[in-house]
PDB file of C-alpha atoms and ligand atoms in Angstrom:
ATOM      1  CA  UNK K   1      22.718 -70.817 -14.652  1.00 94.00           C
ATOM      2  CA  UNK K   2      26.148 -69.484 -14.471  1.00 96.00           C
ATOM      3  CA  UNK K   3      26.141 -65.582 -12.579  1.00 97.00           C
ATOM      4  CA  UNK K   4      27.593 -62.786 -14.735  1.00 97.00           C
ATOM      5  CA  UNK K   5      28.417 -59.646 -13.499  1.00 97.00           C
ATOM      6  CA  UNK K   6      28.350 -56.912 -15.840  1.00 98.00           C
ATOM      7  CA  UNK K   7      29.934 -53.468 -15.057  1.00 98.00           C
ATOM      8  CA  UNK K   8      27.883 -49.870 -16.160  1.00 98.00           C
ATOM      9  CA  UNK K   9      29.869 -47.437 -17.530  1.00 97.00           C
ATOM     10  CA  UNK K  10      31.788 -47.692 -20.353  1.00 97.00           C
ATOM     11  CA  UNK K  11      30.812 -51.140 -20.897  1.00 98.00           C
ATOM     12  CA  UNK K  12      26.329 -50.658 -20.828  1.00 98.00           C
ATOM     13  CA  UNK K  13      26.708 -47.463 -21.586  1.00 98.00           C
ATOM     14  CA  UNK K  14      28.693 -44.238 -22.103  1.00 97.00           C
ATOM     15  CA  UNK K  15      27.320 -42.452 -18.554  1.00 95.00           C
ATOM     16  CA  UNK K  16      26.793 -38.629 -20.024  1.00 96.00           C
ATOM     17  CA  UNK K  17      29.371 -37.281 -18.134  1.00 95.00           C
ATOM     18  CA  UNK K  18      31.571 -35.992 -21.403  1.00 96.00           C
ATOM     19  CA  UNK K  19      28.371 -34.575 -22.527  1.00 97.00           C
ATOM     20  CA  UNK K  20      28.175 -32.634 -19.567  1.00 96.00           C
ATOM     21  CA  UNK K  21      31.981 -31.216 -19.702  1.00 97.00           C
ATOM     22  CA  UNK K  22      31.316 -30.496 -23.316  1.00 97.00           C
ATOM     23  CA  UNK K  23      28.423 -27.916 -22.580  1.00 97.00           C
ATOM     24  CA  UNK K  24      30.530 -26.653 -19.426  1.00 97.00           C
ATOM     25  CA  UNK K  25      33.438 -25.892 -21.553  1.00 97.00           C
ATOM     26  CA  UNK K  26      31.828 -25.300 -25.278  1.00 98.00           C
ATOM     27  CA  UNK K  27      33.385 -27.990 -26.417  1.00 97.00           C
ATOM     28  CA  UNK K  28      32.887 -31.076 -28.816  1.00 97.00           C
ATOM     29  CA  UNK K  29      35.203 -33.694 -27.116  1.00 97.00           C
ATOM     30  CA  UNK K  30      35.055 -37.223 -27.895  1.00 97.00           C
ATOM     31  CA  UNK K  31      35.463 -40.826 -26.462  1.00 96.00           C
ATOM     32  CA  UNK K  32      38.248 -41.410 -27.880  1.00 95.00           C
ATOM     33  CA  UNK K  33      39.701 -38.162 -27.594  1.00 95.00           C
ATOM     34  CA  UNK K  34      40.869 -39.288 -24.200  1.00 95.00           C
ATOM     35  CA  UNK K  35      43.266 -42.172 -22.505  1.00 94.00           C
ATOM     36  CA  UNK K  36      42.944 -41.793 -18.821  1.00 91.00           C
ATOM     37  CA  UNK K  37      40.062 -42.995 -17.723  1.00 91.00           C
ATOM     38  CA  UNK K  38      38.948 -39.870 -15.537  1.00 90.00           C
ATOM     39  CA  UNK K  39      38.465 -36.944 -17.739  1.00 92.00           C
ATOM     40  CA  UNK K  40      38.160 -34.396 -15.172  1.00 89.00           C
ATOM     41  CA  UNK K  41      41.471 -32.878 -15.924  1.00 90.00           C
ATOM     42  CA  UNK K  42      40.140 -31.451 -19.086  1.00 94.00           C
ATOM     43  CA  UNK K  43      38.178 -29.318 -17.447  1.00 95.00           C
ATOM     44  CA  UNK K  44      41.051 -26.943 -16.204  1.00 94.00           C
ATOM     45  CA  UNK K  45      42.860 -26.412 -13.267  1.00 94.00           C
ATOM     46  CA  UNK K  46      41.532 -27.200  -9.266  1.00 92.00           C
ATOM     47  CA  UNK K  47      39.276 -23.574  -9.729  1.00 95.00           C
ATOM     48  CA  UNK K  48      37.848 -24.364 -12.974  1.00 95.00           C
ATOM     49  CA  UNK K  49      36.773 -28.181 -11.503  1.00 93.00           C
ATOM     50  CA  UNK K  50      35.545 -27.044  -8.427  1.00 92.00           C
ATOM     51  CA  UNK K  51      33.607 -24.265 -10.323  1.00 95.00           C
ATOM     52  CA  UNK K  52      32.236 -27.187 -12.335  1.00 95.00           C
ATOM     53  CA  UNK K  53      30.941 -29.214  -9.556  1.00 92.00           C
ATOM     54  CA  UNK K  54      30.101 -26.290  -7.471  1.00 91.00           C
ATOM     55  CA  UNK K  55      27.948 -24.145  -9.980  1.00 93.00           C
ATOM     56  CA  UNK K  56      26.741 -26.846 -13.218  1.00 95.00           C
ATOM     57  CA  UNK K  57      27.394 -29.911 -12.910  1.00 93.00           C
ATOM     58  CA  UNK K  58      24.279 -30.414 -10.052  1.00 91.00           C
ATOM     59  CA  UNK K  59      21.959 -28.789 -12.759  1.00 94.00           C
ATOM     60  CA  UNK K  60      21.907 -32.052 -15.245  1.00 95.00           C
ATOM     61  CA  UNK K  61      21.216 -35.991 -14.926  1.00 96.00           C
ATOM     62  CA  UNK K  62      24.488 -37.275 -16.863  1.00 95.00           C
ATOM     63  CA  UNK K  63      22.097 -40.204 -17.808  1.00 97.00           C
ATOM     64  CA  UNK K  64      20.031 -37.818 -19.515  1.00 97.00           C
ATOM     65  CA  UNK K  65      22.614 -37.764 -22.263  1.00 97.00           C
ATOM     66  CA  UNK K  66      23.938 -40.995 -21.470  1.00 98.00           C
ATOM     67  CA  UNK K  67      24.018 -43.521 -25.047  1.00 98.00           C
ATOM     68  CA  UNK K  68      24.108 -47.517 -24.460  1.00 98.00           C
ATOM     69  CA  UNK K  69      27.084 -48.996 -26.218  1.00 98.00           C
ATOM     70  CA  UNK K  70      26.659 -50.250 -29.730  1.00 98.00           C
ATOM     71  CA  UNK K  71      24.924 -53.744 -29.586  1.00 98.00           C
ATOM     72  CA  UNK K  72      24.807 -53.904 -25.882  1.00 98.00           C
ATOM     73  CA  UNK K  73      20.902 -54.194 -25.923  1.00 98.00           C
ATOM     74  CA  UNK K  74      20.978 -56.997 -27.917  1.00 98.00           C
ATOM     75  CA  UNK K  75      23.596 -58.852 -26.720  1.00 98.00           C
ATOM     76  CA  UNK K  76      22.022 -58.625 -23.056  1.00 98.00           C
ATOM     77  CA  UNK K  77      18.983 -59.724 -24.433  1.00 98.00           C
ATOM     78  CA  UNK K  78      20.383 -63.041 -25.493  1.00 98.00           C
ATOM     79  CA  UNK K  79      22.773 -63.250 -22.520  1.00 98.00           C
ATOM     80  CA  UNK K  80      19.885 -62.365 -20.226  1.00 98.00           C
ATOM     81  CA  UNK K  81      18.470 -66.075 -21.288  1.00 97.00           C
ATOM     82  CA  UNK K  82      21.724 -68.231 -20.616  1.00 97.00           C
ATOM     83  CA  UNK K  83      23.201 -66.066 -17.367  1.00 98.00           C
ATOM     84  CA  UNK K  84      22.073 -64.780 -14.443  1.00 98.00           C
ATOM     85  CA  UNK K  85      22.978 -61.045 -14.822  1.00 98.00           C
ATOM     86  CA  UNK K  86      24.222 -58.861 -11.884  1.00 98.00           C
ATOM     87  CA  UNK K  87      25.077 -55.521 -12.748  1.00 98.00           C
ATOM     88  CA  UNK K  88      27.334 -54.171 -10.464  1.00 96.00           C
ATOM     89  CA  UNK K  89      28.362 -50.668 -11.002  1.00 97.00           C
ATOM     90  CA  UNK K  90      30.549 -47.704  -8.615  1.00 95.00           C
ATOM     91  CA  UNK K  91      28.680 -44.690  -8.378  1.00 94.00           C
ATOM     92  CA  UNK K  92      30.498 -41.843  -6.346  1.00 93.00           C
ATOM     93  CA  UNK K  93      32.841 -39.826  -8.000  1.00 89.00           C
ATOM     94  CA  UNK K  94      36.144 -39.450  -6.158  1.00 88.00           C
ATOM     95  CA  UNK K  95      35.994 -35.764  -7.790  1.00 85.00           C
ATOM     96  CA  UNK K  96      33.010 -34.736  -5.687  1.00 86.00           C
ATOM     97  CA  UNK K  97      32.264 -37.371  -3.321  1.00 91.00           C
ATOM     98  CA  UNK K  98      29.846 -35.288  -0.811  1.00 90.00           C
ATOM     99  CA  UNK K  99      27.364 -34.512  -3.612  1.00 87.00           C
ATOM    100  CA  UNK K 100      27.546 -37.971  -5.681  1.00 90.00           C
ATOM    101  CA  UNK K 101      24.164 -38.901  -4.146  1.00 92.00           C
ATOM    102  CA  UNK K 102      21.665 -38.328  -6.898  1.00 92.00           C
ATOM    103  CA  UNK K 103      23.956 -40.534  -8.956  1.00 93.00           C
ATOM    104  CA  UNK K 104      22.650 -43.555  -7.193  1.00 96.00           C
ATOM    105  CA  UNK K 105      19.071 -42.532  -8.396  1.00 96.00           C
ATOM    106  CA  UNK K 106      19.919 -41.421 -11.692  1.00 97.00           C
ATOM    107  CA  UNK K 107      21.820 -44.724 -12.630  1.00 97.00           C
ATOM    108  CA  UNK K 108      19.175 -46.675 -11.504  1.00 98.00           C
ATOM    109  CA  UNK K 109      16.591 -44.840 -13.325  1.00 98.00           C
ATOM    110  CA  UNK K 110      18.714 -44.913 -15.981  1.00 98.00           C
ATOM    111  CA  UNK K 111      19.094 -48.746 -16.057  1.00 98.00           C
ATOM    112  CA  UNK K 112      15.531 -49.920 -15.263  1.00 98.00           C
ATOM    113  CA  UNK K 113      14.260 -47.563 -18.408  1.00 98.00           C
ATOM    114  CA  UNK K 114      17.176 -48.523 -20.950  1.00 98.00           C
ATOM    115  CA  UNK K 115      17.075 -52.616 -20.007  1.00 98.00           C
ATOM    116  CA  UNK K 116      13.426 -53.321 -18.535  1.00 98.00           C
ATOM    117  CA  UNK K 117      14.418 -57.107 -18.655  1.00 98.00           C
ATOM    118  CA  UNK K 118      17.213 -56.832 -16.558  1.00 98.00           C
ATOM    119  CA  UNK K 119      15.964 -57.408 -12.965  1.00 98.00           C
ATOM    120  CA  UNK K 120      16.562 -54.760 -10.483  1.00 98.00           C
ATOM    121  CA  UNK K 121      17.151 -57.033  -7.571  1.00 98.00           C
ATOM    122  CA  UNK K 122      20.297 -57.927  -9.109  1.00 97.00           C
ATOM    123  CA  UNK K 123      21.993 -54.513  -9.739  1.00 98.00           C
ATOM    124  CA  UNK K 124      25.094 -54.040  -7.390  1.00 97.00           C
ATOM    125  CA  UNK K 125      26.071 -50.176  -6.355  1.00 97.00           C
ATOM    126  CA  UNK K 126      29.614 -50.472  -4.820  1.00 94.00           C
ATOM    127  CA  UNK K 127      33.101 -49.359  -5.164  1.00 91.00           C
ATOM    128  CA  UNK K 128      34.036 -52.315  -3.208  1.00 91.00           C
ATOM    129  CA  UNK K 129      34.325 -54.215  -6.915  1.00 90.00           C
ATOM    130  CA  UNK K 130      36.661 -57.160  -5.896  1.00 87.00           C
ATOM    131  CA  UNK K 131      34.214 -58.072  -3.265  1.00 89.00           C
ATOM    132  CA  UNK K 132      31.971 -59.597  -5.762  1.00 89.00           C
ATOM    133  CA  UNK K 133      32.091 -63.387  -7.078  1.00 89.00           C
ATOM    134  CA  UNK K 134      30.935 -64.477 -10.209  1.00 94.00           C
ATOM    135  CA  UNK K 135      31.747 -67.242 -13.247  1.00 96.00           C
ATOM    136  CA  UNK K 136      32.015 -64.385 -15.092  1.00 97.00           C
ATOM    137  CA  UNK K 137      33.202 -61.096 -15.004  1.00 97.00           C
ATOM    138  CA  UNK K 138      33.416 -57.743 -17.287  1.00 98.00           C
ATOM    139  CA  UNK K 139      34.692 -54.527 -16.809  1.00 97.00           C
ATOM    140  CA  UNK K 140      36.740 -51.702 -18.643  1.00 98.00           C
ATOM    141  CA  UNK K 141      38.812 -51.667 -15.764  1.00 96.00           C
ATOM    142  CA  UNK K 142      41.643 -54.051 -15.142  1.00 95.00           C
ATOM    143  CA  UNK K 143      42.104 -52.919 -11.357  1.00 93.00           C
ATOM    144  CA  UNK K 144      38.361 -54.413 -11.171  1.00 94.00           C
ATOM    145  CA  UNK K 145      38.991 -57.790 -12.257  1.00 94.00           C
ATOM    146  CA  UNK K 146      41.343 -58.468  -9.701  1.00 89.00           C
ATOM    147  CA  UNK K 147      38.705 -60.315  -7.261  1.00 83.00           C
ATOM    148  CA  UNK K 148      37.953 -64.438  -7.642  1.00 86.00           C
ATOM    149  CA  UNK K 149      35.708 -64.633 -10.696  1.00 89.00           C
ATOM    150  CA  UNK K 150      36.857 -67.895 -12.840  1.00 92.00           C
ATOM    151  CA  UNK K 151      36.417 -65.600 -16.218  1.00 96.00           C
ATOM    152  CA  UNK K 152      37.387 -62.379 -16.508  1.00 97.00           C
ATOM    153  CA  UNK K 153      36.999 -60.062 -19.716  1.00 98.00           C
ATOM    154  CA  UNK K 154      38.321 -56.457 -20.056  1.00 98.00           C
ATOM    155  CA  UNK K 155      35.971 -54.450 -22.138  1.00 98.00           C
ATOM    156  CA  UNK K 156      37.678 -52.366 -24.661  1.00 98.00           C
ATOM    157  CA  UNK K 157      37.326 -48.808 -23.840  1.00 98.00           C
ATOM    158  CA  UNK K 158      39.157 -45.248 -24.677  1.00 97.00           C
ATOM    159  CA  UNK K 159      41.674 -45.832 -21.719  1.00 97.00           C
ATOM    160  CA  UNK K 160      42.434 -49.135 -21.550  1.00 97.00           C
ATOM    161  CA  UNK K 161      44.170 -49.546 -25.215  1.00 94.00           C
ATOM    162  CA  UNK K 162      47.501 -49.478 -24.090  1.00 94.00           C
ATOM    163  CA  UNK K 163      47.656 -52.719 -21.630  1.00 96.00           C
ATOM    164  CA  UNK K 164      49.358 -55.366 -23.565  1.00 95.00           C
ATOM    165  CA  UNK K 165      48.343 -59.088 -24.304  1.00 94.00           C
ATOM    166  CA  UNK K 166      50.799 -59.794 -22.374  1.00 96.00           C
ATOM    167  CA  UNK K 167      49.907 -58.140 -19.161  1.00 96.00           C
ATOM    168  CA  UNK K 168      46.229 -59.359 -19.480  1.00 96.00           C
ATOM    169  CA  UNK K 169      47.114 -62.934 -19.754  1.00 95.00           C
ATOM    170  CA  UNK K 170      49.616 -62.916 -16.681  1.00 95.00           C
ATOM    171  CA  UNK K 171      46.585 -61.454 -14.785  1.00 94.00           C
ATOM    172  CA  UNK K 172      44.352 -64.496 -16.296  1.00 95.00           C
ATOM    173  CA  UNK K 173      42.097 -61.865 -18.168  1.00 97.00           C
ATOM    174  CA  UNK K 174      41.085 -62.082 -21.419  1.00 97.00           C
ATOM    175  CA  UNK K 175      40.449 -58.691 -23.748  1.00 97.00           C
ATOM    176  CA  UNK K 176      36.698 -58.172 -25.326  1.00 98.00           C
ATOM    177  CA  UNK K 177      36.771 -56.118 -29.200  1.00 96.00           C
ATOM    178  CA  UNK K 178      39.309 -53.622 -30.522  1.00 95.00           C
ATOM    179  CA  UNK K 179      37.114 -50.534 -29.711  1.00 97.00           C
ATOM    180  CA  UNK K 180      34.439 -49.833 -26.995  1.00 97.00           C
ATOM    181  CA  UNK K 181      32.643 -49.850 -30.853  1.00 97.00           C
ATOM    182  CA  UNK K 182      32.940 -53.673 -31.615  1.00 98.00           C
ATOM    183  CA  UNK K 183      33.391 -55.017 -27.978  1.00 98.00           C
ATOM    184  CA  UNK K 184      29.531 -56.351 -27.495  1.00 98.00           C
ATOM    185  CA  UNK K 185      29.750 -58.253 -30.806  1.00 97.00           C
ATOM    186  CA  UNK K 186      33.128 -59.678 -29.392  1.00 97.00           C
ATOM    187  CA  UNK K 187      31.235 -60.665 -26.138  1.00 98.00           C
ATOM    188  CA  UNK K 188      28.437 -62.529 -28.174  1.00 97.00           C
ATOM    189  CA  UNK K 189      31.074 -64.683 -29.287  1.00 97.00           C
ATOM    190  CA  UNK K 190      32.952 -65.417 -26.132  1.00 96.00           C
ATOM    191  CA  UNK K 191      29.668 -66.221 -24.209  1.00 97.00           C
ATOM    192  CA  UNK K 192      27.328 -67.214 -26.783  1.00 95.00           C
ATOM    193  CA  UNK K 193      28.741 -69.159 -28.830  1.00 84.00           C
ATOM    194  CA  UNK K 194      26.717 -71.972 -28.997  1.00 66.00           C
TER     195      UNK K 194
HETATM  196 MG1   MG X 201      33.319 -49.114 -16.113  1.00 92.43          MG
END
């Protein structure tokens, strides 16, 4: 069985985290209302963030209001019988490093609930991406796929419209959907295909 290594956020699932901001601030932002990939910034100026982490942000689970992507459970149902799947997944937050702890738990709660046929043994908690080998490899994140799988997919996601074709096939990657919305059904295709 060929290994595939699946990335978390923005490609399983959207992680809460907007959610979170949204109730902070009283606001109704969006996915796609954003094109850099941290959103932190919306949250105000160095006072207002640290005021967030310091005196809210502790209070929730993100995964609480976290959504799996559109077709992503059925699509890693199928895959899940062709491929071994690794997840691998980053969980500190460069924004508040010293209190990204509970994330570990709270993603991995998260993940054994949402995708019971995944098996745990295989999930991968790093920032140390490139590290990781496999045939196969998808992220949202181009600066992830630079390690020594043979095939590499960029999921579509909010922040990552603007990288050309171009760019992605001097790096050897190939692009998955249009929209974070159609990317899954895109994947079925690539991997499963026959
Ligand atoms: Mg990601």
């Amino acid at each position: 069985m060929k290994k595939l290594l699946i990335d978390v956020d923005e490609v399983i699932c959207d992680p809460g985290f907007r959610t979170v901001i949204n109730m902070y601030l009283h606001t109704n932002y969006e996915t796609d209302d954003f094109t850099q990939y941290y959103i932190d910034d919306v949250i105000g100026d160095e006072a207002k963030i640290k005021d967030f982490y310091d005196n809210f942000y502790l209070k929730y689970n993100t995964f609480d209001y976290a959504t799996l992507l559109p077709d992503a459970y059925d699509v890693l149902k199928k895959l899940n019988e062709k491929y071994e799947i690794y997840l691998y997944s980053s969980v500190i937050n460069p924004f508040c490093v010293e209190k990204s702890g509970h994330l570990y738990a709270d993603k991995y709660n998260y993940l054994i609930k949402e995708l019971p046929f995944l098996d745990p043994f295989k999930f991968i908690f790093t920032s140390s991406k490139n590290l990781v080998k496999a045939d196969i490899q998808i992220d949202d994140r181009m600066e992830n796929l630079q390690g020594e799988s043979s095939l590499k997919i960029l999921f579509a996601s909010y922040h990552n419209k603007e990288i050309s074709d171009e760019t992605l096939k001097a790096k050897g990657i190939i692009r998955a959907g249009s929209s974070w919305k159609n990317a899954w059904k895109d994947i079925e295709k690539i991997l499963l295909n026959d």
